[in-house]
Amino acid sequence: MDLPESSVPRADEGPAPHRLGPVDREELVRAMTQSLYSLGYRRAAAALEVESGVPLYPPEHDRLLLEVMAGRWDASAEAVRSVAGVGDADRAVAEFLVWRGYYLELLGMRGDAGLRRAREVLRRRIAPLGVDRRCVHWLARAMVSSEGAVAPEAVVGWRIAVFLDLVEVLPSWFHVPSGRLEHLVESVITKQVESCIYHNLPDEITLFEDHRCHEEQIPSQCAQILCGHSNEVWFVRFSNNGNYLASSSSDCTAIIWKVEKDDTLTKKHCLQGHQKPISFVAWSPNDRMLLTCGTGESLKLWNVDTGECNLKFRGSVDYIISSCAWFPNSEKIVCASSEPASSPNRIFTCDLEGQELEVWAGDRIPKVSDLAVTPDGRHLIFVSCNDIWIRELPKGREWRFREKQTISSVFLSGDGQSLVVNLSSQEIHLWKINESCTGPEKFKGHKQDKFVIRSCFGGSNSLFIASGSEDSQIYIWKRHVEMPIKVLHGHTMIVNCVSWNPARPHMLASASDDRTVVATSEINLQQPEVAGAVFQMYAWLTEMPQNFFLKSFSGDFLKAFA
């Protein structure tokens, strides 16, 4: 193919500019050359060196490498002293590395001659450099212990190691760091992604244009309204694999919905057996079981495949289980129970047969409103009134964060490092669970005053936070951004709970007092099959000569693609 005229160098053109904007031309060429070599394109890299007139390494680099590998230590030290831009301290360290290399080689020689010469190097070459005296003392001890001495058969590898140590001390222009160009590109992409408030799909990154996501890439459009409940829907939660959705209602039922391949939801089971409203559900980590918490009733364990109730956890007499969570092995759960008022509150673990394993009880145990277990099973998190308690398991330290307002719910991130709590002050706070946390990130904009509202993490890498609201809307925030980036409409009454599909970051579900569950997806602007076909046709047409259009297609046909 002929090159465009503008790309062919002219005889009267001067040399290429030394700088390309803020980038030094020679530095860019050297980084490109190093990248080509690292990718295995050695001939292309060599050709770039020849055509650009810019070698990958400067003459000083090649000279020092040659002297070190040949064991010419005086010449190596002189080569170090000739490198420009080296401070006195770094130059002393570089010379120390040279003479240390020689010294340890001498210690590895057989006979007294090597020891005599090593003693002379230590006294006349190394000691006057003024480096850390501990290094000099270690070398002196090595003369007796032979520690670090280089055997004759290991000399080649040792000298390579000496040169690589020297490269770390000398200026950056002396040696292009391995993978430097790739690191620069990755840094730019990472920065663009971090600054993109709508980034939600990890496979939407390309080198061919600046990264920018549209707001439609987060859940934005009501895709389906589920009307399986006959009263207020209080809770909703996707399974860990994203294949199911569970909802619970004040109509005393819970429903398991199947997420189909086309993202539609169909009813799988209606779980009946509670006599009072169901306020909470919890998926087992393996998604085979579901726990349901009734208001003032026993905890029930359901088989997801069959929809049957396998067990009722009654706990001790007169105790009401208020919240629960699974341990990561799907074989143990933890529950919080309270009432009657005269009895102490309890937190206890039990197996799937209902047998209690551990119990924390007494006056110091607060009344727990919500709890969670980290994915590694190492920490138990529970909230009570204004406090967030974190306890190491099985028996470890305990610490807490205190809020100024009442906490209504807690949700743990997928990596177990962060949690969000909803407050009656119309704020959502994000806490890190480590002890050194200095304060929470705050998110505002939704409405919460009288009722329990539940929020969640969501999207790719849990980059977003979503919450219901008493104003019948859903609010979405990007982490580190205080105000909402998206407000979703569709419900007509209070939105009690939201859940973001962990496997399909474009899907969100919400539960409302309007008796519905709404599934929200990203906006699909046009059918992907049609769009792909049109794009392929357009790409093919644009490769044809211009007069081909006039000869081969009618005006009406061309207008269809305009």
Short mmCIF file of N, CA and C in Angstrom, two decimals, residues 73 84 146 182 199 266 268 449 501 532:
data_model
loop_
_atom_site.label_atom_id
_atom_site.label_comp_id
_atom_site.label_asym_id
_atom_site.label_seq_id
_atom_site.Cartn_x
_atom_site.Cartn_y
_atom_site.Cartn_z
N TRP A 73 37.51 -3.81 37.18
CA TRP A 73 36.85 -3.09 38.24
C TRP A 73 37.29 -1.63 38.33
N ALA A 84 26.68 11.22 34.06
CA ALA A 84 26.22 12.56 34.43
C ALA A 84 24.93 12.49 35.26
N SER A 146 33.60 -16.04 55.34
CA SER A 146 33.39 -16.33 53.90
C SER A 146 31.93 -16.17 53.48
N GLU A 182 4.36 0.17 28.99
CA GLU A 182 3.13 -0.49 29.40
C GLU A 182 2.61 0.10 30.71
N HIS A 199 -18.43 4.30 35.16
CA HIS A 199 -17.76 3.06 34.75
C HIS A 199 -18.32 1.88 35.52
N THR A 266 -38.54 -14.92 36.33
CA THR A 266 -39.74 -15.75 36.39
C THR A 266 -39.84 -16.36 37.79
N LYS A 268 -40.01 -18.92 40.62
CA LYS A 268 -39.60 -20.31 40.80
C LYS A 268 -40.36 -20.96 41.94
N ASP A 449 -36.36 8.77 57.26
CA ASP A 449 -36.68 9.41 58.53
C ASP A 449 -37.32 8.43 59.51
N ASN A 501 -27.29 -7.02 41.31
CA ASN A 501 -26.89 -8.38 40.93
C ASN A 501 -25.36 -8.47 40.90
N GLY A 532 -25.27 -4.25 14.96
CA GLY A 532 -24.06 -4.88 14.47
C GLY A 532 -24.08 -5.06 12.96
#
